[in-house]
């Protein structure tokens, strides 16, 4: 077999892969595929997508209307935007004078697309972002040069806590005009919610600092009061939907468990929605029309409640199982996750070489278990920070997105991995 020499095309730069894409690519070199039952993908960023006990039936067919052959509006189908606005008003804004309308919603073809539209619409500002946080933010924060990304460090010793007073200090001290965060946080599982989230919105309003809140895991909340639907959104604490500088991102990908549909949305002041829709006109041109139409019934409140409660029961059991299994292996979490379907595990107490996130990842691949090294969440746009070891090099993100059976198999294999490493130490 002939060897094909790699040739560098000088017009293009080398674009880095995000954490999940990197680990999946590495696993594929060893034979991984999504349809291969021999593999346990604890690196996946999607929830299991099949039937769950008590959940509404899954959608398996999507009709195509006659006019679906044409482009969808860049901002999304009007009827879908109306349904999204109505859902936010029912879940979070009952009794409030100011209500969201379709003009407060822009629909996109995926979470990264909605975030990219927003980033493209930002002006020449200082934009705060947290460490650790979602891996895909790194390239997003680097590719657009109008704004300057400013990192904000969170500490495991404090359980990654960050108060409204901390936010005020950072905004004033670093001259921030906007802050980007995932809430619940991917990877730590920390959630800003209730009174604390309300105070964040108050600080945002008072200091005119826009909160850009990635809420794609906002239905995976594990510490809600009994009897309360386990969801949360900054939209709950907005006074005036067109004046308060609060922009939230969500979609069908995680909370509805339809990642392949690529239907997401941005909710915020009309001025912001106009700007992100304009950005979409040159970035992506709009989303998939038939799928947008099919998404409308999924936004019915009764459907959302039924899906969320079923999801919550199944995923909380998986969360507890993964936490206990990892702890037994000597992998601890700085914080029991309040949200998401991830455990942010510290492997520093394990024997070398698996006491390092990348070492653990490589060794686990040999057992056909995929994880994500923690260093990928050390968001470093443009690689401007000094080339020293990441603060998160001894962390690994474990997903309990897969089925319980997959988790059990993975934990059994990881137990073998740790036992072999201890024997060799």
Coordinates of C-alpha atoms in Angstrom, one line a residue:
X1 CA 0.0 0.0 0.0
X2 CA 1.4 3.4 -1.0
X3 CA 2.0 6.0 1.6
X4 CA 0.4 9.4 0.9
X5 CA 2.6 12.3 1.9
X6 CA 0.9 15.1 3.8
X7 CA 1.1 18.4 1.9
X8 CA 0.6 21.7 3.7
X9 CA -1.7 24.2 1.9
X10 CA -0.3 27.5 3.1
X11 CA -3.6 29.4 2.7
X12 CA -5.2 27.5 5.6
X13 CA -4.2 27.4 9.3
X14 CA -4.4 24.2 11.4
X15 CA -7.8 24.4 13.2
X16 CA -7.7 22.7 16.6
X17 CA -10.3 20.0 17.5
X18 CA -12.5 20.6 20.5
X19 CA -12.1 18.1 23.4
X20 CA -14.9 15.8 22.4
X21 CA -13.9 15.8 18.7
X22 CA -10.3 15.1 19.7
X23 CA -11.1 12.1 21.9
X24 CA -13.5 10.7 19.4
X25 CA -10.9 10.9 16.6
X26 CA -8.3 9.2 18.8
X27 CA -10.8 6.4 19.7
X28 CA -11.6 5.9 16.0
X29 CA -8.0 5.2 15.3
X30 CA -8.5 2.2 17.6
X31 CA -11.7 1.0 16.0
X32 CA -14.4 3.1 17.8
X33 CA -17.6 3.9 16.0
X34 CA -21.0 5.0 17.5
X35 CA -22.5 1.7 16.4
X36 CA -19.8 -0.5 17.9
X37 CA -21.2 -2.1 21.1
X38 CA -17.8 -3.0 22.4
X39 CA -17.1 0.7 23.2
X40 CA -18.2 2.7 26.2
X41 CA -18.3 6.4 25.4
X42 CA -18.1 8.3 28.7
X43 CA -16.7 11.2 26.6
X44 CA -19.9 11.9 24.8
X45 CA -21.6 15.3 25.0
X46 CA -25.0 14.0 24.2
X47 CA -27.6 12.2 26.3
X48 CA -29.0 8.8 25.5
X49 CA -31.7 9.5 22.9
X50 CA -34.0 6.4 23.1
X51 CA -37.2 5.7 24.9
X52 CA -37.2 6.5 28.7
X53 CA -39.8 5.1 31.2
X54 CA -42.6 7.7 31.6
X55 CA -41.3 10.0 28.8
X56 CA -43.3 10.9 25.7
X57 CA -42.8 8.7 22.7
X58 CA -39.8 9.6 20.6
X59 CA -40.3 11.2 17.2
X60 CA -39.1 8.9 14.4
X61 CA -40.5 10.5 11.2
X62 CA -40.7 14.1 10.1
X63 CA -43.1 15.2 7.4
X64 CA -42.0 17.6 4.7
X65 CA -44.5 20.2 3.6
X66 CA -44.7 21.6 0.1
X67 CA -43.1 24.9 1.1
X68 CA -40.4 23.2 3.1
X69 CA -38.4 23.0 -0.1
X70 CA -37.7 26.7 0.3
X71 CA -35.3 28.4 2.8
X72 CA -36.5 29.0 6.3
X73 CA -36.3 32.6 7.6
X74 CA -32.8 33.2 9.0
X75 CA -34.4 34.0 12.4
X76 CA -36.4 30.8 12.3
X77 CA -40.0 29.9 11.5
X78 CA -42.4 32.5 13.1
X79 CA -44.6 29.8 14.6
X80 CA -41.6 28.1 16.2
X81 CA -40.3 31.4 17.6
X82 CA -43.8 32.0 19.0
X83 CA -43.9 28.6 20.7
X84 CA -40.4 29.1 22.2
X85 CA -41.4 32.5 23.6
X86 CA -44.6 31.1 25.0
X87 CA -42.8 28.3 26.7
X88 CA -40.4 30.7 28.4
X89 CA -43.3 32.8 29.6
X90 CA -45.1 29.8 31.0
X91 CA -42.1 28.2 32.7
X92 CA -40.4 31.3 34.0
X93 CA -42.5 34.5 33.7
X94 CA -46.0 33.8 35.0
X95 CA -47.5 36.9 36.4
X96 CA -44.7 39.2 35.1
X97 CA -45.7 42.3 33.2
X98 CA -42.9 42.0 30.6
X99 CA -43.3 38.9 28.4
X100 CA -41.2 37.4 25.6
X101 CA -42.6 37.5 22.1
X102 CA -41.4 35.9 18.8
X103 CA -39.3 39.1 18.2
X104 CA -37.2 38.0 21.3
X105 CA -36.3 34.6 19.7
X106 CA -33.8 33.6 17.0
X107 CA -33.6 30.0 15.9
X108 CA -30.3 28.4 14.8
X109 CA -29.0 25.1 13.4
X110 CA -27.2 23.9 16.5
X111 CA -25.7 25.2 19.8
X112 CA -22.4 26.2 18.4
X113 CA -24.2 28.1 15.6
X114 CA -26.3 30.1 18.1
X115 CA -23.2 31.0 20.1
X116 CA -21.2 31.8 17.0
X117 CA -23.9 34.2 15.8
X118 CA -23.8 36.0 19.2
X119 CA -20.0 36.2 19.2
X120 CA -20.0 37.6 15.7
X121 CA -22.5 40.3 16.8
X122 CA -20.4 41.5 19.8
X123 CA -18.6 44.9 19.6
X124 CA -15.2 46.0 20.8
X125 CA -15.5 45.0 24.4
X126 CA -13.9 43.0 27.2
X127 CA -15.7 39.6 27.4
X128 CA -15.3 37.6 30.6
X129 CA -15.3 33.8 30.5
X130 CA -14.7 31.2 33.2
X131 CA -12.1 28.5 33.7
X132 CA -12.9 25.7 33.5
X133 CA -15.8 25.8 31.0
X134 CA -17.1 24.3 27.7
X135 CA -14.2 23.3 25.4
X136 CA -15.7 24.8 22.2
X137 CA -15.6 28.3 23.7
X138 CA -11.8 28.4 23.1
X139 CA -11.9 28.7 19.3
X140 CA -15.2 30.7 19.4
X141 CA -13.5 33.3 21.6
X142 CA -10.4 33.5 19.3
X143 CA -11.9 33.6 15.8
X144 CA -13.7 36.9 16.2
X145 CA -11.3 39.8 16.9
X146 CA -13.7 42.6 17.8
X147 CA -13.8 41.7 21.5
X148 CA -11.1 40.7 24.0
X149 CA -11.6 37.5 26.0
X150 CA -10.7 37.9 29.7
X151 CA -10.4 34.7 31.8
X152 CA -12.0 34.4 35.2
X153 CA -10.5 31.6 37.4
X154 CA -12.8 29.3 39.4
X155 CA -11.3 27.2 42.2
X156 CA -12.0 23.6 43.0
X157 CA -11.3 24.3 46.7
X158 CA -14.4 26.5 46.7
X159 CA -16.5 24.1 44.8
X160 CA -16.2 26.4 41.8
X161 CA -18.5 28.9 43.6
X162 CA -18.7 32.4 42.2
X163 CA -21.1 34.8 43.9
X164 CA -22.8 37.9 42.6
X165 CA -20.3 40.0 44.6
X166 CA -17.5 38.2 42.8
X167 CA -19.2 39.0 39.5
X168 CA -19.5 42.7 40.5
X169 CA -15.8 42.8 41.4
X170 CA -14.8 41.2 38.1
X171 CA -17.0 43.4 36.0
X172 CA -15.8 46.6 37.6
X173 CA -12.2 45.6 38.0
X174 CA -11.7 44.2 34.5
X175 CA -14.0 46.5 32.6
X176 CA -16.2 43.7 31.4
X177 CA -19.2 44.5 29.1
X178 CA -20.3 40.9 28.8
X179 CA -19.8 37.6 30.5
X180 CA -20.1 34.1 28.8
X181 CA -20.8 31.1 30.9
X182 CA -22.5 27.6 30.8
X183 CA -25.1 27.3 33.5
X184 CA -25.2 24.5 34.6
X185 CA -21.5 24.4 34.0
X186 CA -19.9 21.9 31.6
X187 CA -17.7 20.3 33.0
X188 CA -18.0 20.9 36.8
X189 CA -21.8 20.6 37.1
X190 CA -22.0 23.8 39.2
X191 CA -25.3 25.6 38.9
X192 CA -26.0 29.2 39.7
X193 CA -29.7 29.2 40.5
X194 CA -32.5 30.7 42.6
X195 CA -31.7 33.8 44.6
X196 CA -28.0 33.8 43.6
X197 CA -28.9 33.8 39.9
X198 CA -31.4 36.6 40.6
X199 CA -28.6 38.6 42.1
X200 CA -26.4 37.9 39.0
X201 CA -29.1 39.3 36.8
X202 CA -29.4 42.4 39.1
X203 CA -25.7 43.0 38.8
X204 CA -25.9 42.6 35.1
X205 CA -28.8 45.1 34.9
X206 CA -27.1 47.6 37.3
X207 CA -23.7 47.6 35.6
X208 CA -25.0 47.1 32.0
X209 CA -22.9 43.9 31.6
X210 CA -24.6 41.4 29.3
X211 CA -24.9 37.9 30.6
X212 CA -24.5 35.4 27.8
X213 CA -25.9 32.2 29.4
X214 CA -25.5 28.8 27.8
X215 CA -28.4 26.9 29.3
X216 CA -28.2 23.8 27.2
X217 CA -28.2 21.6 30.4
X218 CA -30.9 23.6 32.2
X219 CA -33.3 20.7 32.6
X220 CA -30.6 18.6 34.2
X221 CA -30.8 20.1 37.7
X222 CA -30.3 17.8 40.6
X223 CA -30.9 19.9 43.7
X224 CA -34.3 21.6 43.0
X225 CA -36.8 21.7 45.9
X226 CA -39.3 18.8 46.0
X227 CA -42.4 19.3 43.9
X228 CA -40.7 21.9 41.7
X229 CA -40.0 21.2 38.0
X230 CA -36.2 20.8 38.0
X231 CA -35.4 23.5 35.4
X232 CA -33.8 26.9 35.7
X233 CA -33.1 29.9 33.5
X234 CA -31.8 33.4 33.9
X235 CA -35.0 34.4 32.0
X236 CA -36.9 33.9 35.2
X237 CA -35.2 37.0 36.8
X238 CA -35.4 39.5 34.0
X239 CA -37.5 42.5 34.7
X240 CA -37.9 43.9 31.2
X241 CA -37.3 41.5 28.3
X242 CA -36.2 44.2 26.0
X243 CA -34.0 46.2 28.4
X244 CA -32.3 43.8 30.7
X245 CA -28.9 42.7 29.2
X246 CA -29.6 38.9 29.5
X247 CA -29.3 36.5 26.6
X248 CA -29.9 32.8 27.0
X249 CA -29.1 29.9 24.6
X250 CA -30.9 26.6 24.6
X251 CA -32.3 24.0 22.2
X252 CA -33.5 20.5 21.6
X253 CA -30.0 19.0 21.8
X254 CA -29.7 18.1 25.5
X255 CA -32.9 19.0 27.3
X256 CA -35.2 17.4 24.8
X257 CA -32.6 14.7 23.9
X258 CA -32.7 15.4 20.1
X259 CA -29.1 16.4 19.4
X260 CA -29.4 15.3 15.8
X261 CA -32.2 17.7 15.0
X262 CA -29.9 20.7 15.3
X263 CA -32.6 23.0 16.5
X264 CA -31.5 25.6 19.0
X265 CA -32.5 29.2 20.0
X266 CA -31.3 32.5 21.4
X267 CA -33.7 34.4 23.7
X268 CA -33.1 38.0 24.6
X269 CA -33.8 41.7 24.0
X270 CA -35.1 42.5 20.5
X271 CA -32.0 44.6 19.7
X272 CA -29.8 41.6 20.4
X273 CA -32.0 39.2 18.4
X274 CA -31.9 41.5 15.4
X275 CA -28.1 41.6 15.6
X276 CA -27.7 37.8 15.9
X277 CA -30.1 37.2 13.1
X278 CA -28.2 39.6 10.9
X279 CA -25.0 37.7 11.8
X280 CA -26.8 34.5 10.8
X281 CA -27.5 35.9 7.4
X282 CA -23.9 35.7 6.5
X283 CA -22.6 32.9 8.8
X284 CA -25.1 30.1 8.2
X285 CA -28.2 31.3 6.4
X286 CA -30.7 29.7 8.7
X287 CA -31.8 26.3 10.0
X288 CA -33.6 23.3 8.7
X289 CA -37.2 24.1 7.8
X290 CA -39.0 20.7 8.1
X291 CA -37.2 20.0 11.5
X292 CA -38.1 23.4 12.8
X293 CA -41.8 22.7 12.0
X294 CA -41.6 19.3 13.7
X295 CA -40.1 20.9 16.8
X296 CA -43.2 23.0 17.6
X297 CA -45.3 20.3 19.3
X298 CA -42.3 19.4 21.5
X299 CA -42.6 22.8 23.1
X300 CA -46.0 22.2 24.6
X301 CA -45.7 22.7 28.3
X302 CA -47.3 19.3 29.2
X303 CA -44.8 17.6 26.8
X304 CA -41.9 19.4 28.4
X305 CA -42.9 18.6 32.0
X306 CA -43.4 14.9 31.1
X307 CA -40.0 14.6 29.3
X308 CA -38.2 16.5 32.0
X309 CA -39.5 14.4 34.9
X310 CA -38.7 11.2 33.1
X311 CA -35.3 12.4 32.2
X312 CA -34.6 13.5 35.7
X313 CA -35.5 10.1 37.2
X314 CA -33.3 8.1 34.9
X315 CA -30.3 10.5 34.8
X316 CA -30.2 11.0 38.5
X317 CA -29.9 7.3 39.0
X318 CA -27.0 7.2 36.5
X319 CA -25.4 10.2 38.2
X320 CA -25.4 8.6 41.6
X321 CA -24.1 5.3 40.2
X322 CA -21.2 7.0 38.3
X323 CA -20.3 9.1 41.3
X324 CA -20.2 6.1 43.7
X325 CA -18.3 4.0 41.2
X326 CA -15.6 6.6 40.5
X327 CA -15.2 7.3 44.3
X328 CA -14.6 3.6 44.8
X329 CA -11.8 3.8 42.2
X330 CA -10.2 6.7 44.0
X331 CA -11.5 9.4 41.7
X332 CA -13.1 12.2 43.6
X333 CA -15.1 15.1 42.6
X334 CA -14.4 18.6 43.9
X335 CA -18.1 19.1 43.8
X336 CA -21.0 16.7 43.4
X337 CA -22.6 18.0 40.2
X338 CA -25.7 20.1 40.8
X339 CA -26.5 19.9 37.1
X340 CA -25.5 18.5 33.6
X341 CA -24.8 14.8 33.0
X342 CA -21.0 15.0 33.8
X343 CA -18.8 14.2 36.7
X344 CA -15.6 16.3 36.9
X345 CA -13.2 13.8 38.4
X346 CA -9.8 14.4 40.0
X347 CA -7.5 11.5 39.2
X348 CA -4.4 12.8 41.1
X349 CA -4.7 10.0 43.8
X350 CA -4.3 7.2 41.2
X351 CA -0.9 5.7 40.4
X352 CA 1.1 7.0 37.5
X353 CA 0.6 7.3 34.6
X354 CA -3.2 7.4 35.1
X355 CA -2.9 10.2 37.7
X356 CA -2.8 12.6 34.8
X357 CA -5.9 13.4 32.6
X358 CA -4.2 12.6 29.3
X359 CA -2.5 9.5 30.7
X360 CA -5.8 8.3 32.1
X361 CA -7.5 9.0 28.7
X362 CA -4.9 7.0 26.8
X363 CA -5.0 4.1 29.1
X364 CA -8.8 4.0 29.2
X365 CA -8.8 3.9 25.4
X366 CA -7.0 0.6 25.6
X367 CA -10.0 -0.7 27.6
X368 CA -12.4 0.8 25.0
X369 CA -13.6 3.4 27.3
X370 CA -13.6 7.1 26.1
X371 CA -13.2 10.0 28.5
X372 CA -12.2 13.7 28.1
X373 CA -8.9 15.0 29.7
X374 CA -9.5 18.0 31.9
X375 CA -7.0 20.2 30.1
X376 CA -9.4 20.7 27.2
X377 CA -11.6 22.8 29.6
X378 CA -8.8 25.2 30.4
X379 CA -10.2 27.6 27.8
X380 CA -7.2 29.5 26.3
X381 CA -8.2 31.5 23.2
X382 CA -5.4 32.0 20.8
X383 CA -3.1 30.1 23.2
X384 CA -2.0 33.5 24.6
X385 CA -1.3 32.2 28.1
X386 CA 2.2 30.8 28.8
X387 CA 2.8 27.3 27.7
X388 CA 2.8 25.7 31.1
X389 CA 0.9 22.7 32.3
X390 CA -2.8 23.2 32.7
X391 CA -4.3 23.6 36.1
X392 CA -6.8 20.9 35.1
X393 CA -4.2 18.3 33.9
X394 CA -5.2 15.9 36.7
X395 CA -8.9 16.1 35.9
X396 CA -11.1 14.0 33.6
X397 CA -14.7 14.6 32.5
X398 CA -16.9 11.5 32.7
X399 CA -20.3 11.6 31.0
X400 CA -23.3 9.8 32.3
X401 CA -25.1 10.6 29.1
X402 CA -24.9 6.9 27.9
X403 CA -27.2 4.1 29.2
X404 CA -26.9 2.6 32.6
X405 CA -25.7 -0.6 31.0
X406 CA -22.9 1.3 29.3
X407 CA -21.9 2.9 32.6
X408 CA -21.8 -0.4 34.4
X409 CA -19.5 -1.9 31.7
X410 CA -17.3 1.2 31.7
X411 CA -16.9 1.1 35.5
X412 CA -16.0 -2.5 35.4
X413 CA -13.3 -1.8 32.8
X414 CA -12.0 1.2 34.7
X415 CA -11.7 -0.9 37.8
X416 CA -9.5 -3.3 35.9
X417 CA -7.4 -0.4 34.6
X418 CA -6.8 1.0 38.1
X419 CA -6.0 -2.4 39.5
X420 CA -3.4 -3.0 36.8
X421 CA -1.9 0.4 37.4
X422 CA -1.6 -0.2 41.1
X423 CA 0.0 -3.6 40.6
X424 CA 2.5 -2.1 38.2
X425 CA 3.3 0.9 40.5

